[in-house]
Short mmCIF file of C-alpha atoms and ligand atoms in Angstrom, two decimals:
data_model
loop_
_atom_site.label_atom_id
_atom_site.label_comp_id
_atom_site.label_asym_id
_atom_site.label_seq_id
_atom_site.Cartn_x
_atom_site.Cartn_y
_atom_site.Cartn_z
CA SER A 1 38.79 -27.14 -13.95
CA THR A 2 35.44 -26.63 -11.43
CA ALA A 3 31.48 -26.29 -13.63
CA VAL A 4 30.75 -22.30 -13.29
CA LYS A 5 28.81 -21.43 -10.48
CA PRO A 6 26.04 -18.76 -9.98
CA ILE A 7 27.64 -16.61 -7.18
CA ARG A 8 25.02 -16.93 -4.96
CA GLU A 9 25.32 -20.89 -5.03
CA ALA A 10 29.33 -20.38 -4.84
CA LEU A 11 29.22 -18.59 -1.47
CA ARG A 12 27.10 -21.47 -0.27
CA LEU A 13 29.62 -24.04 -0.84
CA PRO A 14 31.71 -24.95 1.82
CA ALA A 15 35.32 -23.28 3.21
CA GLY A 16 38.07 -25.11 0.93
CA SER A 17 35.68 -25.42 -2.33
CA GLN A 18 37.05 -25.07 -5.35
CA VAL A 19 34.73 -22.59 -7.60
CA THR A 20 34.60 -20.95 -11.06
CA VAL A 21 32.17 -18.10 -11.20
CA ARG A 22 31.43 -15.57 -14.10
CA GLY A 23 30.15 -12.27 -14.50
CA TRP A 24 31.80 -8.54 -14.65
CA VAL A 25 34.27 -6.66 -12.52
CA TYR A 26 32.06 -4.42 -10.12
CA ARG A 27 34.91 -3.17 -8.08
CA ARG A 28 39.11 -3.29 -8.74
CA ARG A 29 41.69 -1.85 -6.57
CA ASP A 30 44.91 -3.06 -5.12
CA LEU A 31 45.97 -3.36 -1.48
CA GLY A 32 49.50 -3.83 -1.44
CA ASP A 33 50.18 -6.31 -3.22
CA LYS A 34 47.32 -8.06 -3.00
CA ALA A 35 44.86 -7.27 -6.19
CA PHE A 36 40.88 -7.47 -5.13
CA VAL A 37 38.77 -8.23 -7.97
CA VAL A 38 34.83 -7.82 -6.58
CA VAL A 39 32.54 -9.99 -9.54
CA ARG A 40 29.04 -9.33 -10.20
CA ASP A 41 26.71 -11.94 -11.56
CA SER A 42 23.09 -11.50 -11.72
CA THR A 43 22.43 -13.23 -8.52
CA GLY A 44 25.26 -11.81 -6.01
CA ILE A 45 28.32 -10.55 -5.58
CA ILE A 46 31.82 -11.86 -4.79
CA GLN A 47 35.31 -10.88 -3.49
CA ALA A 48 38.24 -12.89 -5.61
CA VAL A 49 41.86 -11.51 -3.82
CA PHE A 50 44.95 -12.44 -6.15
CA THR A 51 48.73 -12.66 -3.98
CA PRO A 52 51.93 -12.27 -6.34
CA GLU A 53 51.94 -15.84 -5.97
CA SER A 54 48.98 -16.74 -7.88
CA PRO A 55 48.74 -17.24 -11.97
CA GLY A 56 46.22 -14.60 -12.45
CA HIS A 57 48.01 -11.41 -10.21
CA ALA A 58 49.10 -9.58 -13.49
CA LEU A 59 45.63 -9.56 -15.22
CA ALA A 60 44.16 -9.55 -11.76
CA ARG A 61 45.50 -6.19 -11.51
CA LYS A 62 45.08 -5.14 -15.17
CA VAL A 63 41.52 -5.77 -15.27
CA THR A 64 38.94 -2.61 -15.56
CA VAL A 65 36.02 -2.39 -13.84
CA GLU A 66 32.74 -3.77 -16.17
CA SER A 67 34.93 -6.14 -18.07
CA SER A 68 33.60 -9.36 -18.09
CA VAL A 69 35.58 -12.07 -16.51
CA ILE A 70 35.61 -15.96 -15.22
CA VAL A 71 37.51 -16.31 -12.13
CA GLY A 72 38.29 -19.01 -10.10
CA GLY A 73 39.89 -20.53 -7.04
CA ALA A 74 39.17 -21.91 -3.41
CA LEU A 75 36.58 -20.54 -1.30
CA ARG A 76 37.25 -19.07 2.40
CA GLU A 77 35.79 -17.16 5.05
CA ASP A 78 35.97 -13.56 5.08
CA PRO A 79 34.01 -11.98 7.77
CA ARG A 80 34.77 -8.19 6.06
CA ALA A 81 33.78 -9.91 2.36
CA PRO A 82 30.34 -8.85 0.93
CA GLY A 83 28.48 -12.74 1.54
CA GLY A 84 31.45 -13.79 4.32
CA LYS A 85 33.36 -15.58 2.36
CA GLU A 86 36.02 -14.95 -0.28
CA ILE A 87 37.88 -16.56 -3.00
CA ALA A 88 41.24 -16.79 -2.92
CA GLY A 89 42.09 -16.10 -6.74
CA ARG A 90 43.97 -18.59 -8.80
CA ASN A 91 42.60 -17.55 -12.12
CA ILE A 92 41.31 -15.18 -14.13
CA GLU A 93 40.21 -15.32 -17.36
CA ILE A 94 39.41 -11.52 -18.93
CA VAL A 95 36.56 -12.35 -21.62
CA GLY A 96 36.03 -8.28 -22.69
CA LEU A 97 38.06 -5.92 -21.18
CA ALA A 98 35.85 -2.74 -20.54
CA GLU A 99 37.04 0.92 -21.69
CA ASN A 100 37.23 3.31 -18.88
CA PHE A 101 33.52 3.12 -17.65
CA PRO A 102 31.71 6.37 -18.12
CA ILE A 103 29.38 6.18 -15.03
CA ARG A 104 31.04 7.67 -11.80
CA ARG A 105 29.14 7.61 -8.43
CA ASP A 106 28.37 11.33 -8.71
CA ALA A 107 26.59 11.26 -12.16
CA SER A 108 23.84 13.41 -12.70
CA ARG A 109 19.98 11.91 -13.02
CA GLU A 110 20.17 13.35 -16.64
CA PHE A 111 23.51 11.84 -17.47
CA LEU A 112 22.26 8.14 -15.89
CA LEU A 113 19.13 8.23 -18.12
CA GLU A 114 21.48 9.43 -21.28
CA VAL A 115 23.52 6.19 -21.01
CA ARG A 116 20.74 4.16 -19.55
CA HIS A 117 21.97 1.12 -21.39
CA LEU A 118 25.27 0.94 -19.42
CA ALA A 119 23.66 2.59 -15.78
CA VAL A 120 20.71 -0.52 -15.83
CA ARG A 121 23.51 -2.71 -14.47
CA SER A 122 23.14 -1.10 -11.07
CA ARG A 123 22.80 -2.67 -7.76
CA LYS A 124 19.63 -0.34 -7.89
CA MET A 125 18.60 -1.20 -11.37
CA THR A 126 19.00 -4.43 -10.92
CA ALA A 127 16.99 -4.96 -7.73
CA VAL A 128 14.09 -3.08 -8.89
CA LEU A 129 14.00 -5.36 -12.32
CA LYS A 130 13.97 -8.35 -10.09
CA LEU A 131 11.09 -6.60 -8.43
CA ARG A 132 9.34 -5.17 -11.44
CA SER A 133 9.87 -9.47 -12.96
CA THR A 134 7.87 -10.70 -9.84
CA VAL A 135 5.26 -8.36 -10.20
CA PHE A 136 4.47 -9.16 -13.82
CA GLU A 137 4.87 -12.60 -12.86
CA ALA A 138 2.36 -12.68 -10.02
CA LEU A 139 0.16 -10.32 -11.79
CA HIS A 140 -0.32 -13.01 -14.44
CA GLU A 141 -0.76 -15.85 -11.61
CA TRP A 142 -3.73 -13.97 -9.93
CA PHE A 143 -5.51 -13.28 -13.44
CA ARG A 144 -4.53 -16.77 -14.46
CA SER A 145 -5.70 -18.86 -11.17
CA ASN A 146 -9.30 -16.60 -11.26
CA GLY A 147 -10.87 -17.90 -14.30
CA PHE A 148 -9.55 -14.70 -16.37
CA TYR A 149 -8.21 -15.15 -20.14
CA GLU A 150 -5.52 -13.11 -21.17
CA VAL A 151 -6.22 -11.69 -24.60
CA HIS A 152 -4.32 -9.41 -27.17
CA CYS A 153 -5.07 -5.93 -28.44
CA PRO A 154 -4.05 -3.69 -31.02
CA MET A 155 -1.85 -0.84 -30.87
CA PHE A 156 -2.68 0.63 -34.15
CA ILE A 157 -6.52 2.43 -33.48
CA SER A 158 -8.54 4.91 -35.00
CA ALA A 159 -10.47 6.51 -32.30
CA ALA A 160 -9.31 7.63 -28.63
CA VAL A 161 -10.68 5.96 -25.24
CA GLU A 162 -9.39 8.27 -23.18
CA GLY A 163 -10.03 11.51 -25.33
CA GLY A 164 -7.65 13.09 -27.99
CA ALA A 165 -6.04 15.50 -26.46
CA THR A 166 -3.13 13.01 -25.69
CA LEU A 167 -3.46 10.95 -28.51
CA PHE A 168 -0.06 9.87 -30.82
CA PRO A 169 -0.28 10.04 -34.43
CA VAL A 170 1.49 7.56 -36.67
CA LYS A 171 1.19 7.83 -40.40
CA TYR A 172 0.08 4.76 -41.68
CA VAL A 173 1.11 2.13 -44.99
CA ASP A 174 -2.08 3.44 -46.47
CA GLY A 175 -1.09 7.17 -45.97
CA SER A 176 -4.10 7.73 -43.36
CA THR A 177 -3.47 8.50 -39.69
CA VAL A 178 -3.95 6.37 -37.25
CA TYR A 179 -3.10 6.46 -33.43
CA LEU A 180 -1.08 4.27 -30.92
CA THR A 181 -3.60 3.29 -28.11
CA GLN A 182 -4.44 4.77 -24.99
CA SER A 183 -6.13 1.85 -23.40
CA SER A 184 -7.18 -1.55 -24.68
CA GLN A 185 -10.53 -1.67 -22.78
CA PHE A 186 -12.82 -0.93 -25.94
CA TYR A 187 -11.28 -4.23 -27.36
CA LEU A 188 -11.59 -6.10 -23.95
CA GLU A 189 -15.40 -5.00 -23.83
CA ALA A 190 -16.01 -7.10 -27.11
CA LEU A 191 -14.15 -9.63 -25.64
CA ILE A 192 -16.26 -10.38 -22.55
CA TYR A 193 -19.12 -11.74 -24.73
CA SER A 194 -17.27 -14.88 -25.56
CA LEU A 195 -14.90 -15.57 -22.82
CA GLU A 196 -16.68 -13.01 -20.02
CA LYS A 197 -13.04 -12.40 -18.11
CA VAL A 198 -10.49 -11.26 -20.02
CA TYR A 199 -7.25 -9.20 -18.90
CA THR A 200 -4.38 -8.02 -21.19
CA VAL A 201 -0.79 -6.49 -20.29
CA ALA A 202 0.86 -3.84 -22.96
CA PRO A 203 1.98 -1.28 -23.39
CA SER A 204 -0.20 2.54 -23.90
CA PHE A 205 0.83 5.22 -24.88
CA ARG A 206 0.00 9.13 -24.04
CA ALA A 207 1.01 12.33 -25.19
CA GLU A 208 1.24 13.98 -21.59
CA LYS A 209 2.23 17.40 -22.15
CA SER A 210 3.38 17.01 -17.99
CA ARG A 211 6.36 16.79 -16.71
CA THR A 212 5.68 14.76 -13.70
CA ARG A 213 6.98 11.96 -11.52
CA ARG A 214 4.57 9.62 -12.54
CA HIS A 215 4.10 10.19 -16.57
CA LEU A 216 5.64 8.42 -18.97
CA THR A 217 4.26 8.49 -22.72
CA GLU A 218 4.89 4.93 -23.27
CA PHE A 219 3.84 2.96 -20.02
CA TRP A 220 2.86 -0.48 -19.33
CA HIS A 221 -0.86 -1.29 -19.03
CA ALA A 222 -2.48 -4.09 -17.48
CA GLU A 223 -6.35 -4.34 -17.71
CA ALA A 224 -9.25 -6.21 -17.39
CA GLU A 225 -12.37 -6.30 -17.96
CA VAL A 226 -15.64 -8.34 -16.32
CA ALA A 227 -19.00 -9.48 -17.64
CA TRP A 228 -22.04 -9.98 -15.31
CA THR A 229 -20.66 -7.40 -12.72
CA GLY A 230 -21.03 -3.59 -11.39
CA LEU A 231 -18.63 -1.49 -9.86
CA GLU A 232 -18.41 -3.78 -6.28
CA GLY A 233 -17.57 -7.08 -8.22
CA ILE A 234 -14.75 -5.00 -10.01
CA LEU A 235 -13.50 -3.05 -6.70
CA LYS A 236 -12.76 -6.95 -5.13
CA VAL A 237 -11.00 -8.31 -8.43
CA GLU A 238 -8.68 -4.85 -7.78
CA GLU A 239 -7.92 -5.43 -4.39
CA GLU A 240 -7.66 -9.08 -4.32
CA LEU A 241 -5.00 -8.52 -7.18
CA VAL A 242 -2.95 -5.82 -6.03
CA SER A 243 -2.55 -7.25 -2.17
CA HIS A 244 -1.80 -10.89 -4.25
CA ILE A 245 1.21 -8.50 -5.96
CA VAL A 246 2.67 -7.16 -2.78
CA ARG A 247 2.29 -10.64 -0.94
CA ARG A 248 4.69 -11.90 -3.35
CA VAL A 249 7.00 -9.13 -3.90
CA LEU A 250 7.07 -9.34 -0.04
CA GLU A 251 8.24 -13.41 0.08
CA LYS A 252 10.64 -13.11 -3.63
CA ASN A 253 12.20 -9.93 -3.00
CA ARG A 254 13.38 -9.26 0.64
CA GLU A 255 16.93 -9.06 -0.50
CA GLU A 256 15.56 -6.42 -3.17
CA LEU A 257 13.67 -4.31 -1.15
CA GLU A 258 16.25 -4.05 1.66
CA LEU A 259 19.12 -3.00 -0.87
CA LEU A 260 16.32 -0.02 -1.70
CA GLY A 261 15.78 0.58 1.77
CA ARG A 262 12.32 0.09 1.71
CA ASN A 263 10.51 0.70 4.52
CA LEU A 264 7.97 -3.40 4.62
CA GLU A 265 5.26 -2.00 7.44
CA PRO A 266 3.09 -0.47 4.59
CA LEU A 267 3.65 -3.06 2.53
CA LYS A 268 2.73 -5.57 5.00
CA ASN A 269 -0.47 -3.59 5.48
CA VAL A 270 -1.66 -4.27 2.10
CA GLU A 271 -4.75 -6.73 2.68
CA PRO A 272 -8.04 -6.29 1.57
CA PRO A 273 -10.43 -5.17 1.84
CA PHE A 274 -9.15 -1.24 1.08
CA PRO A 275 -10.76 1.53 2.70
CA ARG A 276 -12.86 3.65 0.41
CA ILE A 277 -13.39 7.13 0.20
CA SER A 278 -16.07 9.11 -1.66
CA TYR A 279 -15.41 11.81 -3.77
CA ASP A 280 -17.64 14.35 -1.75
CA LYS A 281 -15.99 13.57 1.15
CA ALA A 282 -12.59 13.95 -0.39
CA ILE A 283 -13.23 17.55 -1.38
CA GLU A 284 -14.45 18.15 2.15
CA ILE A 285 -11.01 16.45 3.50
CA LEU A 286 -8.87 18.76 1.11
CA GLN A 287 -10.78 21.97 1.85
CA GLY A 288 -9.79 21.25 5.28
CA LYS A 289 -6.77 21.04 4.25
CA GLY A 290 -6.22 24.24 3.29
CA LEU A 291 -6.19 23.34 -0.74
CA ASN A 292 -7.97 25.28 -3.36
CA VAL A 293 -10.16 22.55 -4.81
CA LYS A 294 -14.36 22.38 -4.90
CA TRP A 295 -16.91 19.94 -6.10
CA GLY A 296 -16.63 19.45 -9.82
CA ASP A 297 -12.58 19.49 -10.40
CA ASP A 298 -10.65 16.96 -11.28
CA LEU A 299 -8.09 15.93 -8.28
CA GLY A 300 -4.18 16.15 -9.54
CA ALA A 301 -0.81 14.98 -7.99
CA ASP A 302 -0.67 17.32 -5.16
CA GLU A 303 -4.58 16.72 -4.09
CA GLU A 304 -3.48 12.98 -3.88
CA ARG A 305 -0.69 13.08 -2.45
CA ALA A 306 -2.94 15.06 0.42
CA LEU A 307 -5.34 12.35 0.36
CA THR A 308 -3.28 9.51 1.11
CA GLU A 309 -2.27 11.09 4.38
CA GLU A 310 -5.19 9.65 5.65
CA PHE A 311 -4.62 5.92 4.87
CA ASP A 312 -1.90 3.48 5.69
CA LYS A 313 -2.47 1.14 2.97
CA PRO A 314 -4.06 1.50 -0.37
CA PHE A 315 -7.54 3.29 -0.92
CA PHE A 316 -10.21 3.81 -3.18
CA LEU A 317 -11.31 7.20 -4.20
CA TYR A 318 -15.61 6.62 -5.88
CA GLY A 319 -18.04 8.82 -7.36
CA PHE A 320 -16.44 11.31 -9.56
CA PRO A 321 -18.29 13.70 -11.04
CA VAL A 322 -19.49 13.02 -14.91
CA GLY A 323 -17.50 15.86 -15.90
CA VAL A 324 -13.89 14.74 -15.12
CA LYS A 325 -14.18 10.89 -16.31
CA ALA A 326 -14.14 9.95 -19.70
CA PHE A 327 -17.61 8.87 -21.64
CA TYR A 328 -17.96 5.38 -20.91
CA HIS A 329 -18.35 5.09 -17.19
CA LYS A 330 -21.78 4.68 -16.45
CA ASN A 331 -23.79 7.80 -14.43
CA ASP A 332 -25.05 6.49 -10.73
CA PRO A 333 -28.92 5.83 -11.62
CA SER A 334 -29.53 6.95 -7.96
CA ARG A 335 -27.34 9.95 -8.04
CA PRO A 336 -26.90 11.01 -12.13
CA GLU A 337 -24.00 13.84 -11.35
CA VAL A 338 -21.66 11.22 -10.52
CA THR A 339 -19.86 8.46 -12.07
CA LEU A 340 -19.79 4.82 -10.71
CA SER A 341 -16.70 4.69 -11.30
CA ALA A 342 -13.45 4.35 -8.77
CA ASP A 343 -9.29 4.74 -8.93
CA LEU A 344 -7.31 3.04 -6.63
CA LEU A 345 -4.77 5.45 -4.67
CA ALA A 346 -1.13 3.66 -3.27
CA PRO A 347 -0.52 5.33 0.19
CA GLU A 348 2.63 7.36 1.17
CA GLY A 349 1.89 9.97 -0.89
CA TYR A 350 1.86 7.85 -4.68
CA GLY A 351 -1.77 8.22 -5.75
CA GLU A 352 -3.61 7.08 -8.49
CA ILE A 353 -2.61 3.61 -9.53
CA ILE A 354 -5.75 1.98 -11.12
CA GLY A 355 -8.54 3.60 -12.64
CA GLY A 356 -11.82 2.05 -13.50
CA GLY A 357 -15.73 1.17 -13.26
CA GLU A 358 -18.61 0.34 -14.33
CA ARG A 359 -19.12 0.57 -18.30
CA ILE A 360 -22.77 1.96 -19.72
CA GLU A 361 -24.39 -1.04 -20.69
CA LYS A 362 -27.79 0.75 -22.97
CA LEU A 363 -27.54 1.89 -26.36
CA GLU A 364 -29.45 4.98 -25.71
CA GLU A 365 -27.30 6.09 -22.48
CA LEU A 366 -24.22 5.54 -24.52
CA LEU A 367 -25.25 7.55 -27.27
CA ASP A 368 -26.63 10.37 -25.06
CA LYS A 369 -23.37 10.22 -23.50
CA ILE A 370 -21.36 10.75 -26.59
CA LYS A 371 -23.18 13.08 -27.78
CA GLN A 372 -22.91 15.14 -24.46
CA PHE A 373 -19.49 14.84 -24.57
CA GLY A 374 -19.31 16.73 -27.96
CA LEU A 375 -18.28 13.36 -30.13
CA ASN A 376 -19.29 11.62 -32.92
CA PRO A 377 -20.88 8.99 -32.61
CA SER A 378 -19.60 7.47 -35.78
CA ASP A 379 -16.55 7.42 -34.64
CA TYR A 380 -17.42 4.46 -32.33
CA GLU A 381 -19.76 2.66 -34.56
CA TRP A 382 -18.26 -0.73 -33.74
CA TYR A 383 -17.85 -0.06 -29.40
CA LEU A 384 -21.60 0.69 -29.66
CA ASP A 385 -22.68 -2.43 -31.58
CA LEU A 386 -21.62 -4.22 -28.17
CA ARG A 387 -24.61 -2.75 -27.16
CA ARG A 388 -27.28 -3.70 -29.89
CA TYR A 389 -26.13 -7.55 -29.12
CA GLY A 390 -26.50 -8.99 -26.46
CA THR A 391 -25.23 -6.36 -23.84
CA VAL A 392 -24.78 -7.51 -20.32
CA PRO A 393 -23.57 -5.02 -17.20
CA HIS A 394 -20.02 -5.04 -16.88
CA ALA A 395 -17.00 -3.45 -15.42
CA GLY A 396 -13.49 -3.36 -15.87
CA PHE A 397 -10.40 -1.23 -14.83
CA GLY A 398 -6.45 -0.41 -15.84
CA LEU A 399 -3.90 -0.59 -13.89
CA GLY A 400 -0.67 1.61 -14.21
CA MET A 401 2.29 -1.29 -13.95
CA ASP A 402 5.27 1.06 -13.67
CA ARG A 403 3.29 3.33 -10.99
CA LEU A 404 2.63 0.03 -9.47
CA VAL A 405 6.13 -0.62 -9.20
CA THR A 406 7.53 2.80 -8.42
CA TRP A 407 5.34 2.83 -5.13
CA ILE A 408 6.00 -0.90 -4.01
CA ALA A 409 9.92 -0.48 -4.46
CA GLY A 410 9.54 2.71 -3.07
CA LEU A 411 11.06 4.91 -5.59
CA ASP A 412 11.07 8.66 -5.97
CA HIS A 413 10.66 8.62 -10.04
CA ILE A 414 8.39 6.70 -12.00
CA VAL A 415 11.62 6.58 -14.69
CA ASP A 416 13.45 4.20 -12.17
CA SER A 417 10.44 1.38 -12.10
CA ILE A 418 11.27 0.60 -15.90
CA PRO A 419 14.72 0.10 -17.95
CA PHE A 420 14.11 1.98 -20.52
CA PRO A 421 11.79 5.22 -20.12
CA ARG A 422 9.70 6.87 -22.57
CA THR A 423 9.20 10.49 -21.17
CA VAL A 424 8.24 13.96 -22.99
CA THR A 425 11.55 14.66 -23.24
CA ARG A 426 13.25 11.12 -23.69
CA THR A 427 13.24 8.43 -26.31
CA TYR A 428 17.06 7.21 -26.29
CA PRO A 429 18.81 5.08 -25.77
O1 4AD B 501 -6.64 6.06 -15.37
P1 4AD B 501 -6.81 5.65 -16.79
O2 4AD B 501 -6.72 6.57 -18.00
O3 4AD B 501 -7.68 5.08 -17.27
C1 4AD B 501 -7.96 4.08 -18.80
O4 4AD B 501 -7.21 3.93 -19.19
C2 4AD B 501 -9.28 3.07 -18.60
N1 4AD B 501 -9.24 2.98 -20.09
C3 4AD B 501 -8.48 2.06 -18.10
C4 4AD B 501 -9.54 0.88 -18.42
O5 4AD B 501 -10.85 0.81 -17.47
N2 4AD B 501 -9.52 -0.30 -18.97
O6 4AD B 501 -5.32 4.96 -17.11
C5 4AD B 501 -5.08 3.58 -15.58
C6 4AD B 501 -4.40 3.74 -14.97
C7 4AD B 501 -3.83 4.80 -14.16
O7 4AD B 501 -4.61 4.51 -13.46
C8 4AD B 501 -2.20 4.97 -14.14
O8 4AD B 501 -2.12 4.30 -13.01
C9 4AD B 501 -1.96 4.54 -15.70
O9 4AD B 501 -3.11 3.85 -16.46
N3 4AD B 501 -1.45 5.73 -16.56
C10 4AD B 501 -0.01 5.96 -16.66
N4 4AD B 501 0.78 5.44 -16.03
C11 4AD B 501 2.00 5.84 -16.11
N5 4AD B 501 2.05 7.14 -17.36
C12 4AD B 501 0.91 7.54 -17.56
N6 4AD B 501 1.17 8.77 -18.56
C13 4AD B 501 -0.24 7.02 -17.03
N7 4AD B 501 -1.19 7.74 -18.26
C14 4AD B 501 -1.94 6.08 -16.75
MG1 MG B 502 -7.43 7.74 -14.32
#
């Protein structure tokens, strides 16, 4: 018998070649006395047709959808078959005969999430996960080739980075209460004093009460921090990074984007520089569109969606009021009521994918702001120390990887960007 070939490779062989493929039964039907078995592996799908003369005919009739199989036969041209070729089936070995597969075409979203361990086999999820893999690969690639060190930070922490409301408490081994991290930012800040340019990719946890299309309780967070730079410098990093990732996906995942029905035009626009719009201007635009917002309000999903109508590529929204951003953001010296912060919003209605900006580097300024925010300086002792020993101007950001994938893949809900989503209502499977 011939060596097992990935389906994609088998399809490239000339008609007449003997091939063996292995995978899972994607479709099964009988037409007259012929048995059709479509096999799926990680590279593609191929159809095998068994006639009554074929030794595998009886098994091919009996095999069920999602059974694992090894199929052999001669390749032949068939313009009607997926891939333009099919296998004239000779043998079929059933490795694992599947029970009646519970997922039907008309399955509801909720049911698909309940059987997610099986639903991840769908062609849609497979396409998303291939694209997601490229996104992570390209992220590492960009940071590594631009002088960043990858570092690893703890998930158990003792004080809030992004405010107390969304902390997950965990009962620790010594009986004390610790929390799951919301962001690795403070640890990254500690590491710039030796490594200068650092990044990490790790889960962050937020007890978000909101059930939206863009919130997970556990999400993948890519964060970077850079010494000797400010807001301007970090925005350059963000736009270069995001553009590189999108370019890579366009190179590597055309097939997946097509399968997902993604319009490529907006993705082709993703090249630096990204447009910038001030918070002040954004409020004006939103009021002009009849939204009920005033200066000083935080902008939610609806406001962000309205702003995305103004742009055909990702754009920066900068200069948020002090009150809507976390305490560590540096106030603009020329306009102390706003921060040197910026979010990056994805177009086409998606909204925020990055939050970041310049940090406070002076000890007194940081202490004042901690108190102003009603926080206790003693909870931030080690973070304050960073300003006592060789402080430098620095800036950083956090990129929501699941949101990035959601936008690039053109998905309508963040749960479809990750294989096993964690949301307010779901921690199974
Ligand atoms: O804007 P955020 O809260 O910023 C921070 O955590 C900073 N400490 C990051 C930093 O400067 N190092 O979160 C950053 C990004 C958001 O823009 C969003 O893309 C994503 O993380 N994010 C979430 N993604 C999915 N589900 C959630 N619940 C998310 N919360 C934030
Ligand atoms: Mg944010």
